[in-house]
XYZ file of C-alpha atoms in Angstrom:
659
model
C -14.259 26.615 5.359
C -16.839 27.240 2.533
C -14.981 26.148 -0.627
C -17.291 26.971 -3.223
C -18.587 30.792 -4.430
C -22.083 29.242 -4.563
C -23.738 25.926 -3.386
C -27.144 24.647 -2.742
C -29.437 21.707 -3.334
C -30.366 20.960 -6.941
C -33.900 21.751 -6.279
C -32.648 25.067 -4.606
C -30.587 26.180 -7.412
C -33.562 25.357 -9.841
C -35.553 27.255 -7.789
C -33.467 30.292 -7.855
C -33.201 32.999 -10.755
C -30.065 32.808 -12.890
C -29.480 36.576 -12.003
C -29.632 35.761 -8.093
C -26.837 33.009 -8.600
C -24.524 35.342 -10.712
C -25.223 37.926 -7.992
C -23.920 35.584 -5.491
C -20.857 34.351 -7.499
C -19.973 37.988 -8.057
C -20.014 38.782 -4.159
C -18.304 35.783 -3.282
C -15.535 36.794 -5.912
C -12.129 37.333 -4.340
C -11.305 39.580 -7.464
C -13.336 42.324 -9.630
C -15.658 40.086 -11.942
C -15.258 41.449 -15.636
C -18.398 40.960 -18.268
C -16.434 37.875 -19.993
C -16.703 36.335 -16.436
C -20.154 37.417 -15.671
C -21.379 36.012 -19.342
C -19.546 32.654 -18.773
C -21.198 32.018 -15.491
C -24.323 32.760 -16.873
C -24.063 30.361 -19.993
C -23.084 27.559 -17.262
C -25.919 28.420 -15.135
C -28.382 28.100 -18.162
C -26.650 24.858 -19.429
C -26.597 22.936 -15.893
C -30.067 24.309 -15.188
C -31.512 22.305 -18.165
C -29.399 19.287 -17.457
C -30.256 18.972 -13.892
C -34.000 19.156 -14.097
C -34.367 15.147 -13.993
C -32.180 15.244 -10.587
C -34.186 17.749 -8.773
C -34.224 15.890 -5.390
C -30.939 13.933 -5.772
C -28.157 16.116 -4.958
C -26.384 19.241 -4.549
C -24.372 21.838 -6.713
C -21.332 23.874 -6.146
C -20.268 26.553 -8.468
C -16.615 27.784 -8.446
C -15.426 25.044 -5.859
C -11.693 25.899 -4.292
C -8.575 23.450 -5.219
C -6.101 25.451 -2.973
C -3.381 22.955 -3.756
C -3.607 23.566 -7.495
C -4.634 27.186 -6.757
C -7.750 27.023 -8.799
C -11.650 26.620 -8.748
C -13.527 23.893 -10.338
C -16.200 25.644 -12.426
C -18.880 23.318 -11.509
C -19.198 20.129 -9.379
C -22.489 18.338 -8.961
C -22.990 15.477 -6.366
C -25.816 13.108 -7.968
C -26.994 9.939 -6.336
C -23.781 7.916 -5.910
C -21.541 10.020 -8.290
C -19.350 13.344 -8.160
C -19.567 14.995 -11.415
C -16.619 17.291 -11.916
C -17.388 19.832 -14.659
C -14.758 22.110 -16.663
C -16.614 24.541 -19.218
C -14.851 25.812 -22.219
C -17.395 28.229 -23.336
C -17.219 28.918 -27.040
C -14.511 26.197 -27.475
C -15.215 23.919 -30.571
C -12.193 21.312 -29.556
C -11.048 19.189 -26.308
C -7.526 20.218 -25.965
C -5.420 17.887 -24.258
C -4.253 20.399 -21.508
C -7.889 21.058 -20.498
C -8.616 17.122 -20.432
C -5.699 17.156 -18.136
C -7.235 20.058 -16.181
C -10.535 18.536 -15.477
C -8.757 15.179 -14.559
C -6.292 16.947 -12.273
C -9.415 18.494 -10.430
C -11.088 15.128 -9.918
C -7.766 13.541 -8.807
C -7.467 16.355 -6.197
C -11.053 15.158 -4.669
C -10.012 11.490 -4.780
C -6.633 11.886 -3.183
C -7.316 14.663 -0.935
C -10.784 15.149 0.029
C -11.778 12.803 2.693
C -15.339 11.848 1.698
C -14.453 11.836 -2.278
C -11.970 8.906 -1.621
C -14.394 6.041 -2.491
C -17.161 7.405 -4.236
C -17.517 7.461 -8.155
C -15.961 10.368 -10.042
C -16.789 11.455 -13.282
C -14.517 14.491 -14.853
C -16.491 15.986 -17.952
C -14.779 18.590 -20.140
C -17.552 20.619 -21.709
C -16.396 22.528 -24.935
C -19.988 24.049 -26.033
C -19.342 24.341 -29.341
C -17.756 21.113 -30.099
C -19.736 18.861 -32.605
C -21.892 16.300 -31.373
C -19.682 12.912 -30.234
C -21.042 9.628 -28.286
C -19.773 10.005 -24.790
C -17.345 7.554 -23.654
C -17.914 6.403 -20.072
C -14.528 4.493 -19.292
C -12.966 3.246 -15.978
C -8.954 4.132 -15.537
C -6.478 0.920 -15.269
C -6.276 1.821 -11.225
C -9.946 0.379 -10.922
C -10.475 3.126 -8.072
C -14.019 4.680 -9.135
C -12.505 7.539 -11.387
C -13.355 7.518 -14.872
C -11.746 8.860 -17.608
C -12.237 12.476 -18.623
C -15.288 12.444 -20.512
C -15.779 14.828 -23.685
C -19.238 16.593 -24.114
C -20.859 19.434 -25.990
C -24.000 21.040 -24.389
C -26.418 18.356 -26.266
C -24.476 15.442 -25.168
C -24.367 16.335 -21.665
C -27.670 14.943 -20.633
C -26.540 11.853 -21.936
C -23.250 11.872 -20.128
C -25.100 12.361 -16.840
C -27.456 9.777 -17.594
C -24.805 6.983 -18.656
C -22.589 7.750 -15.795
C -25.587 6.907 -13.246
C -26.153 3.902 -14.989
C -22.453 2.971 -14.946
C -22.295 3.335 -11.216
C -24.719 2.121 -8.920
C -24.856 2.322 -5.353
C -26.063 4.422 -2.476
C -26.587 8.174 -2.665
C -23.538 10.311 -1.343
C -24.412 11.818 2.403
C -24.362 15.214 1.194
C -24.153 16.951 4.499
C -20.788 14.531 5.613
C -19.455 14.928 2.404
C -19.708 18.650 2.428
C -18.331 18.869 5.960
C -15.510 16.283 4.972
C -12.049 17.283 5.564
C -9.686 18.279 2.579
C -6.184 17.352 3.572
C -3.669 17.838 0.528
C -0.232 17.430 0.159
C 1.059 19.552 -2.377
C 4.280 19.302 -4.089
C 6.818 22.212 -3.257
C 5.996 23.852 -6.366
C 2.353 23.724 -6.061
C 2.830 24.751 -2.336
C 4.895 27.646 -3.355
C 2.272 29.005 -5.876
C -0.585 28.798 -3.138
C 1.515 30.221 -0.236
C 2.608 33.422 -2.787
C -0.980 33.598 -3.586
C -1.961 34.394 0.062
C -3.080 30.795 1.136
C -2.117 29.708 4.396
C -0.226 26.501 5.098
C -3.222 25.381 6.754
C -5.060 25.396 3.325
C -2.784 23.080 1.840
C -1.445 20.699 4.361
C -2.713 17.668 5.817
C -4.640 18.002 9.309
C -5.027 14.062 9.819
C -4.200 12.119 12.870
C -1.205 10.305 11.345
C 0.344 13.449 10.484
C 2.203 16.165 12.365
C 0.545 19.248 11.578
C 2.553 21.460 9.586
C 0.918 24.629 11.338
C 2.295 23.463 14.696
C 5.965 23.944 13.382
C 5.122 27.150 11.364
C 3.396 28.501 14.458
C 6.188 27.668 16.764
C 8.842 29.462 14.671
C 6.586 32.500 14.379
C 6.196 32.708 18.151
C 9.972 32.749 18.087
C 10.086 35.461 15.461
C 7.661 37.590 17.652
C 9.209 36.903 20.721
C 12.780 38.007 19.040
C 11.413 41.117 18.020
C 9.605 42.453 21.155
C 12.650 41.516 23.453
C 14.865 42.902 20.986
C 17.235 39.742 20.828
C 18.665 37.771 17.973
C 17.556 34.050 17.524
C 18.250 31.005 15.877
C 16.160 27.887 15.353
C 16.740 24.519 13.947
C 13.844 22.694 12.154
C 14.545 19.049 11.334
C 12.537 16.690 9.580
C 12.626 13.249 7.705
C 13.024 13.438 3.838
C 9.711 15.092 1.946
C 8.148 16.018 5.760
C 7.738 19.770 4.585
C 10.662 21.546 5.880
C 10.662 23.699 2.688
C 6.908 24.138 2.907
C 7.401 25.673 6.400
C 10.107 27.802 5.153
C 8.291 29.249 2.568
C 4.994 29.856 4.779
C 6.970 31.674 7.163
C 8.906 33.954 4.506
C 5.238 34.815 2.921
C 4.194 35.729 6.445
C 6.762 38.248 7.075
C 7.433 39.837 3.350
C 5.684 43.003 4.165
C 7.851 45.638 2.556
C 6.106 48.346 4.400
C 7.227 46.993 7.910
C 10.764 45.758 9.326
C 9.499 42.296 9.047
C 11.298 41.699 5.591
C 12.066 37.902 5.205
C 14.116 36.068 2.561
C 14.039 32.428 1.759
C 17.462 31.110 0.983
C 18.631 27.760 -0.616
C 22.116 26.776 -1.750
C 20.013 24.237 -4.211
C 20.570 26.368 -7.509
C 17.888 23.722 -9.346
C 15.011 24.397 -6.857
C 15.721 27.963 -6.488
C 15.521 28.348 -10.642
C 12.389 25.939 -10.630
C 10.504 27.961 -7.863
C 11.299 31.527 -9.412
C 10.209 30.186 -12.630
C 7.195 28.532 -11.535
C 6.026 31.611 -9.266
C 7.029 34.268 -12.208
C 4.792 31.940 -14.483
C 1.844 31.818 -12.397
C 1.786 35.508 -11.775
C 1.760 36.516 -15.328
C -0.949 33.985 -15.979
C -2.925 35.178 -12.930
C -2.883 38.698 -14.129
C -3.667 37.857 -17.617
C -6.931 35.791 -16.125
C -8.090 39.210 -14.782
C -7.370 41.145 -17.690
C -4.225 43.052 -16.604
C -0.906 42.714 -18.599
C 2.507 41.658 -16.955
C 5.577 41.100 -18.098
C 7.595 37.907 -17.026
C 10.476 39.835 -16.459
C 8.706 42.266 -13.896
C 7.249 38.935 -12.506
C 10.578 37.436 -11.971
C 12.287 40.424 -10.372
C 9.395 40.555 -7.605
C 9.795 36.853 -7.063
C 13.788 37.180 -6.809
C 13.370 39.430 -3.760
C 11.404 36.367 -2.202
C 13.169 33.280 -3.153
C 17.290 33.812 -3.408
C 20.267 31.676 -3.813
C 22.306 31.514 -0.652
C 25.556 32.126 -2.542
C 24.125 35.354 -3.990
C 22.840 36.597 -0.706
C 26.456 35.873 0.494
C 27.991 37.815 -2.065
C 25.848 40.759 -1.596
C 26.732 40.667 1.858
C 30.417 40.759 1.326
C 30.024 43.720 -1.007
C 27.688 45.594 1.439
C 28.961 45.544 4.893
C 25.527 47.357 6.075
C 23.070 45.186 8.020
C 20.832 43.123 4.918
C 17.448 44.478 4.608
C 15.878 41.306 5.996
C 15.499 40.545 9.550
C 14.019 37.052 9.116
C 16.032 34.779 6.963
C 15.361 31.097 6.325
C 18.148 28.742 5.017
C 16.842 25.644 3.272
C 18.915 22.383 3.537
C 21.221 24.179 6.064
C 23.328 21.073 6.363
C 24.623 21.750 3.006
C 26.295 25.180 3.830
C 30.213 25.096 3.126
C 32.854 24.400 5.630
C 35.756 26.637 6.018
C 37.975 24.696 3.577
C 35.479 25.037 0.792
C 34.561 28.689 1.635
C 37.985 29.840 1.643
C 39.050 28.112 -1.473
C 35.659 29.500 -3.438
C 36.857 32.936 -2.122
C 40.371 32.613 -3.528
C 39.738 31.096 -7.004
C 37.049 33.618 -7.412
C 38.934 36.452 -6.202
C 36.509 37.320 -3.992
C 38.219 37.845 -0.664
C 41.660 35.717 -0.484
C 42.397 34.764 2.880
C 38.786 34.543 4.022
C 38.672 32.770 7.452
C 35.134 31.864 8.219
C 33.025 29.139 7.246
C 29.536 29.687 5.675
C 27.575 29.147 8.543
C 29.548 31.513 10.690
C 29.629 34.295 7.799
C 25.930 34.109 7.165
C 25.044 34.369 10.960
C 27.624 37.355 10.978
C 25.667 39.080 8.424
C 22.446 38.999 10.406
C 24.263 39.981 13.615
C 25.032 43.397 11.796
C 21.391 44.381 12.771
C 21.573 46.272 16.132
C 18.649 45.054 17.606
C 16.555 41.827 16.404
C 16.747 39.315 13.723
C 16.150 35.508 13.316
C 17.819 32.956 11.688
C 15.802 29.656 10.748
C 17.621 26.737 9.671
C 15.722 23.974 7.629
C 17.745 20.575 8.274
C 17.437 17.261 6.358
C 18.908 14.158 7.940
C 21.393 12.059 5.851
C 21.320 14.335 2.631
C 24.821 15.899 2.130
C 25.601 14.880 -1.235
C 28.265 17.399 -2.280
C 32.004 17.953 -1.081
C 32.668 20.628 1.211
C 29.263 20.309 3.207
C 29.766 21.131 6.800
C 26.579 19.586 7.891
C 24.683 21.155 11.025
C 27.586 20.962 13.466
C 29.106 23.878 11.888
C 26.359 25.920 12.515
C 26.428 25.049 16.550
C 30.374 25.467 17.009
C 30.045 28.791 14.943
C 27.583 30.013 17.488
C 29.559 28.765 20.490
C 32.743 30.325 18.711
C 31.500 33.797 17.596
C 27.878 34.589 18.453
C 27.295 33.381 22.271
C 24.695 36.155 22.868
C 22.262 34.369 20.047
C 19.351 32.483 21.548
C 19.267 28.850 20.307
C 16.039 26.927 19.545
C 16.852 23.327 18.793
C 14.304 20.707 17.489
C 14.548 17.472 19.871
C 15.501 15.095 17.003
C 18.716 17.272 16.183
C 20.533 14.740 18.717
C 19.666 12.030 16.040
C 22.795 10.344 14.281
C 21.489 11.210 10.601
C 21.760 15.105 11.641
C 25.467 14.979 12.229
C 25.595 17.425 14.733
C 28.213 15.472 16.542
C 29.787 16.338 20.113
C 28.818 20.486 19.672
C 25.401 19.369 20.971
C 26.528 18.047 24.100
C 28.590 21.055 24.694
C 25.555 23.483 24.789
C 23.272 21.235 26.452
C 21.895 23.133 29.662
C 23.289 26.701 28.377
C 20.448 29.181 29.301
C 19.854 30.389 26.231
C 19.576 27.152 24.372
C 15.998 25.403 24.384
C 14.754 22.545 23.009
C 11.337 21.958 21.284
C 9.640 18.881 20.164
C 7.408 21.060 17.664
C 10.508 21.901 15.337
C 10.810 18.618 14.165
C 8.596 17.189 11.148
C 8.562 13.503 11.551
C 5.963 12.320 8.993
C 6.722 12.293 5.283
C 4.170 14.629 3.246
C 5.793 13.980 -0.112
C 3.841 10.400 -0.515
C 0.644 10.820 0.552
C -0.076 7.329 -0.309
C 2.518 6.003 2.172
C 4.183 7.713 4.949
C 6.860 4.948 5.831
C 8.544 5.551 2.238
C 11.550 7.155 3.643
C 11.878 4.646 6.491
C 11.785 1.795 3.833
C 14.656 3.487 1.696
C 16.675 4.038 5.223
C 16.569 0.264 5.854
C 17.019 -0.726 2.533
C 20.325 1.411 2.251
C 21.442 0.664 5.866
C 21.212 -3.245 4.909
C 18.361 -3.932 7.157
C 16.924 -6.381 5.184
C 14.265 -8.151 7.249
C 13.126 -4.819 8.461
C 12.869 -3.309 5.056
C 10.648 -6.536 4.174
C 8.330 -5.936 6.751
C 8.062 -2.182 5.832
C 7.674 -2.685 2.205
C 4.500 -5.046 3.027
C 2.893 -2.003 4.629
C 4.127 0.497 1.742
C 2.977 -1.477 -0.955
C -0.436 -1.447 -0.020
C -0.772 1.771 -1.148
C 2.089 3.067 -2.919
C 3.503 0.484 -5.517
C 6.883 -0.107 -5.987
C 8.109 -2.556 -8.984
C 11.584 -3.972 -10.163
C 12.586 -4.610 -13.557
C 15.813 -5.084 -15.905
C 14.087 -3.825 -18.724
C 14.038 0.178 -19.305
C 11.295 0.166 -21.749
C 8.973 -2.041 -19.702
C 9.749 0.824 -16.861
C 8.768 3.510 -18.915
C 5.509 1.909 -20.182
C 4.347 1.569 -16.098
C 5.316 5.074 -15.327
C 3.080 6.056 -18.439
C 0.150 3.870 -17.473
C 0.215 4.879 -14.071
C -0.002 8.284 -14.189
C -3.191 10.520 -15.187
C -4.093 13.937 -15.805
C -0.804 16.029 -15.335
C 0.819 13.858 -12.797
C 4.425 14.362 -13.250
C 6.929 11.374 -14.138
C 10.080 11.157 -15.180
C 13.726 9.241 -15.091
C 16.415 9.801 -12.350
C 19.646 8.521 -11.938
C 22.666 9.121 -9.934
C 25.329 11.421 -11.091
C 28.034 8.494 -10.907
C 25.828 6.543 -13.019
C 28.222 6.851 -16.362
C 27.665 3.521 -17.878
C 23.954 3.909 -18.681
C 24.930 5.154 -21.960
C 23.887 2.313 -23.882
C 20.377 3.011 -23.049
C 20.709 6.599 -24.216
C 21.378 7.875 -20.639
C 23.809 10.134 -20.376
C 24.252 12.190 -17.138
C 26.607 14.412 -18.387
C 24.230 15.666 -21.060
C 23.013 19.301 -19.406
C 19.474 19.366 -18.437
C 17.622 22.632 -17.930
C 15.405 21.828 -14.826
C 12.930 24.614 -15.470
C 11.950 22.658 -18.774
C 12.247 19.307 -17.056
C 10.076 20.142 -14.142
C 7.762 23.006 -15.166
C 6.889 22.131 -19.159
C 3.969 19.893 -20.572
C 3.789 16.847 -22.338
C 4.326 18.420 -25.644
C 7.410 19.674 -25.009
C 10.408 16.999 -25.390
C 12.632 18.885 -22.874
C 10.074 17.992 -20.120
C 10.164 14.914 -17.757
C 7.459 13.626 -19.723
C 9.430 12.517 -22.469
C 11.508 10.562 -20.465
C 14.594 11.026 -22.686
C 16.521 13.454 -20.242
C 17.305 12.362 -16.886
C 18.183 14.386 -13.701
C 20.481 13.760 -11.020
C 20.163 13.843 -7.451
C 21.462 17.197 -7.608
C 18.695 18.549 -9.823
C 15.970 16.788 -8.124
C 17.125 17.013 -4.463
C 14.160 19.336 -2.601
C 11.746 18.460 -5.640
C 9.689 15.503 -6.468
C 7.510 13.810 -8.915
C 4.337 11.917 -8.848
C 5.841 8.835 -10.381
C 9.874 8.162 -10.953
C 11.668 5.638 -13.006
C 15.171 5.262 -10.794
C 17.559 3.525 -12.848
C 20.382 1.917 -10.933
C 23.955 1.674 -12.358
C 27.082 0.049 -10.977
C 28.283 2.904 -9.140
C 26.522 1.852 -5.973
C 26.172 -2.076 -6.011
C 25.519 -4.731 -3.546
C 28.223 -7.580 -3.230
C 29.245 -9.773 -0.145
C 26.506 -8.530 1.824
C 27.205 -4.983 1.700
C 27.477 -1.894 -0.573
C 30.395 -1.377 -2.960
C 30.982 2.518 -3.912
C 32.552 2.901 -7.174
C 33.462 5.862 -9.665
C 33.858 5.389 -13.610
C 37.164 6.835 -14.619
C 38.546 7.091 -17.959
C 37.764 3.399 -19.255
C 36.982 1.759 -15.790
C 35.295 1.629 -12.675
C 37.633 2.659 -9.511
C 36.808 1.939 -5.954
C 35.917 4.816 -3.935
C 37.831 4.472 -0.303
C 36.908 8.013 1.337
C 34.209 7.712 3.935
C 32.938 11.016 3.057
C 32.595 10.148 -0.885
C 30.863 6.937 0.273
C 28.455 8.450 2.506
C 27.690 10.992 -0.638
C 27.265 8.465 -2.870
C 24.886 6.542 -0.336
C 22.766 9.817 0.424
C 22.572 10.327 -3.673
C 20.665 7.166 -3.699
C 18.885 7.858 -0.816
C 17.612 11.464 -2.495
C 16.525 9.251 -5.807
C 14.579 6.542 -4.040
C 12.717 9.387 -2.041
C 11.540 11.543 -4.710
C 8.169 9.750 -5.959
C 5.042 10.498 -4.438
C 2.711 7.961 -5.762
C 4.927 5.113 -6.635
C 8.219 4.067 -8.755
C 10.005 1.463 -10.660
C 13.722 0.606 -10.259
C 15.700 -0.310 -13.146
C 18.479 -2.596 -12.389
C 20.076 -3.282 -16.122
C 20.936 -6.749 -17.180
C 24.634 -5.674 -17.686
C 26.777 -7.275 -20.629
C 28.931 -9.957 -20.398
C 30.972 -8.407 -23.631
C 31.555 -5.184 -21.931
C 34.024 -5.298 -18.978
C 32.453 -1.902 -17.933
C 28.994 -3.421 -17.756
C 29.725 -6.846 -16.261
C 26.515 -8.432 -15.159
C 28.203 -9.198 -11.986
C 27.886 -5.412 -11.341
C 24.082 -5.507 -11.579
C 22.974 -9.069 -10.645
C 23.631 -8.864 -6.897
C 21.789 -5.752 -6.738
C 18.907 -6.912 -8.406
C 18.747 -9.998 -6.175
C 19.083 -8.065 -3.067
C 16.063 -5.706 -4.123
C 14.000 -8.962 -4.879
C 14.752 -10.755 -1.655
C 13.178 -7.567 0.025
C 9.984 -8.201 -1.966
C 9.558 -5.821 -4.672
C 7.638 -6.906 -7.387
C 9.142 -7.954 -10.897
C 7.530 -6.516 -13.715
C-alpha cells in the first residue's frame, strides 16, 4: 500500500520542481482538488524545501501520508536521521489551537502504536501555524518515556530550529528508510474509528491488525461473505453465528460486511442491527458528523439531518426493525441482516410482555429471535442472517442467549442452512443442549473461521479479557500469572483514592485519547464521591464531544454504566467499584441497594447479570485502567468498610500495584 500521495528522498524532493510535486499530489488525490488546497500544498512545499536543505542526504519525505484508522492524512512526514518528524501545517493561522495540537499528537501516536518500524524510533510531532508570533521551540519528552515528544509549536521562522534541536535531543543510528517504508501498519481502531473508516470505503484489511499473534479479521469477514455469495447463487436461506472474546472485533466484522453489501442499486441490501441503544446512537452520530465534515472539507454543503437519514438506513436499532416488520408483512428490503450482540435478543416472555404493555400485538407468541428469522424468511428465494455473539455478556433481564436462536431454527425454520462457529459450544456462549440436538444434521456446518479468539480492543495486551475472566471466576493463582504478562504493556493500578485515580488517568492520556469514569448500574452508594448512576447521561456527548465540553467523558464528572459502555471503549478507564459486587469469604457477594440498605441478590440469573456487568466494565479500556475501591465509612452503615476492604485485598493479592 502506497500510503503517501507523494514521497521521495529529501535529495530527490529538493531537486524536483514545486509544480511537479503539486502535480503528483493532485494526480494522487482521491477527490477533486480545489484552488485553496493547491495553494496550501504550494506553501508547504516551499516551507519544507527551505528547511530541509541541510539534510539533503539524511532521509526521505512523504506528503499526505495516510492514517486509515483515523480516516485522515498527515500533511508531511519527514524521516531524518534517527527521528520521524510528523508535521501538521495550519496555513494562515496565528495561534496553536488545542484541537490542532491533539491532532498532530494523534498522528504521532498512530505511528508509534500501529506502524511496526515506528514503535521504537524517536517521533517528534510538530504543529506549524505559519502566521504565529515567533516563539522558542520547546523539546520535551512525555512521562511515558517512549521516545515520543510533546507536540512542538512552531512558525515558519522557528521550524529550522525545531529540526535542529530535536536532532540534537535524540542521538542514534539513522532509520533504515527502506525497512521503514516496507513496514506493516497494523492498527486496532476503536469501533467509532472503524465505523468511520469503513463507511468511507476503507476495507477491514486497511484498519485491522495482520500480525502473527492476531487472528486476521479479514478471514472471518471473507468466510461470511462467501456464505452470502453461495446463498444467493443457490437461492437458499442461511444463518451464521460469529463468536468472539470481548473486544475481538465482532462488531467490526459486522460493519465491514454491511458496508460491502449496501449497494442500493442491487438486491444486496444490508443492514446492521443492534439492540444496544447507546451504541446505535453514538455510531450514527459519529458517522453523520464525519459525513458533514468530509463534505465541508471538499467545499460542499450538507445538512446534518440529511447525513443522519443516510446513516440510519445503514445502522438501525433492532427493535425499530422489528416494529417495522410488524407493521409491514412484506419481505424487508434487506437481504443481509447482521445482528450485533445476538445473545441479547429477548426471550418469549420478555417479548410477549413488551408487546402487551406497548399494545403492539397482544397475545404475541414468538421470541425475538424467532420473529426476526421469520421476517427474513418472507423472501421467496434467498436471505442471510449473521449473528454476532459475545460470550458472558448478558446483562439484562429477558435476554434469551444464543440457545433460543438455535431452538427457533429447529422449531420453525428447518430448511435454513446453519453455519456455526466451532467455539459456540463453549460454556460462556450458553447455547445449551440445543447444539447437541442439531449436530450431524445435513444443513449444519461448523467453521473455525467464524470465531475471533484474540481481543483487538487492547492493542497493548491481548490477555486482558482472560485476566478479567480469571479474576471474576476466582482463579486467583491463574490471574496472578496472567497479570504478570499483561502488566508489561498494559498498566492496571489499584487505589482507594478517587482523586488520585483521576490524576493518574489524565497523566496517561496523550492527544485526544479518550478517558472516563465507568461504574456498575447497581453502584448506588458512590454518591458521596459525586457519582450518581441515576443521573441521565447522553452517550453521544460522553463518547464524541471534546475536552472543552463538560458533558464529555474527559471531564470525569458524568459516569456511564455497563449499559451505555457495552460495545464501545475508552483508551483509559477509571473503574469505580461499589458494594454491589463484593468479595467475602472466598467468593463474590451479589447485592442490590433498595430503600435505605443493601439486600442480597439470590436469583442465579441476576447474579450472572451483575458479574457480567463487571466483566463489561473491566474490559472497556484499550491501553490501561485504574480500579478504585473506596475506603468506605465506618459511620455510614450503607458504606461499611467491610463491604470494600475484602475486595481491595483480593485484588491486591492478585498483584495489582497500588497508587
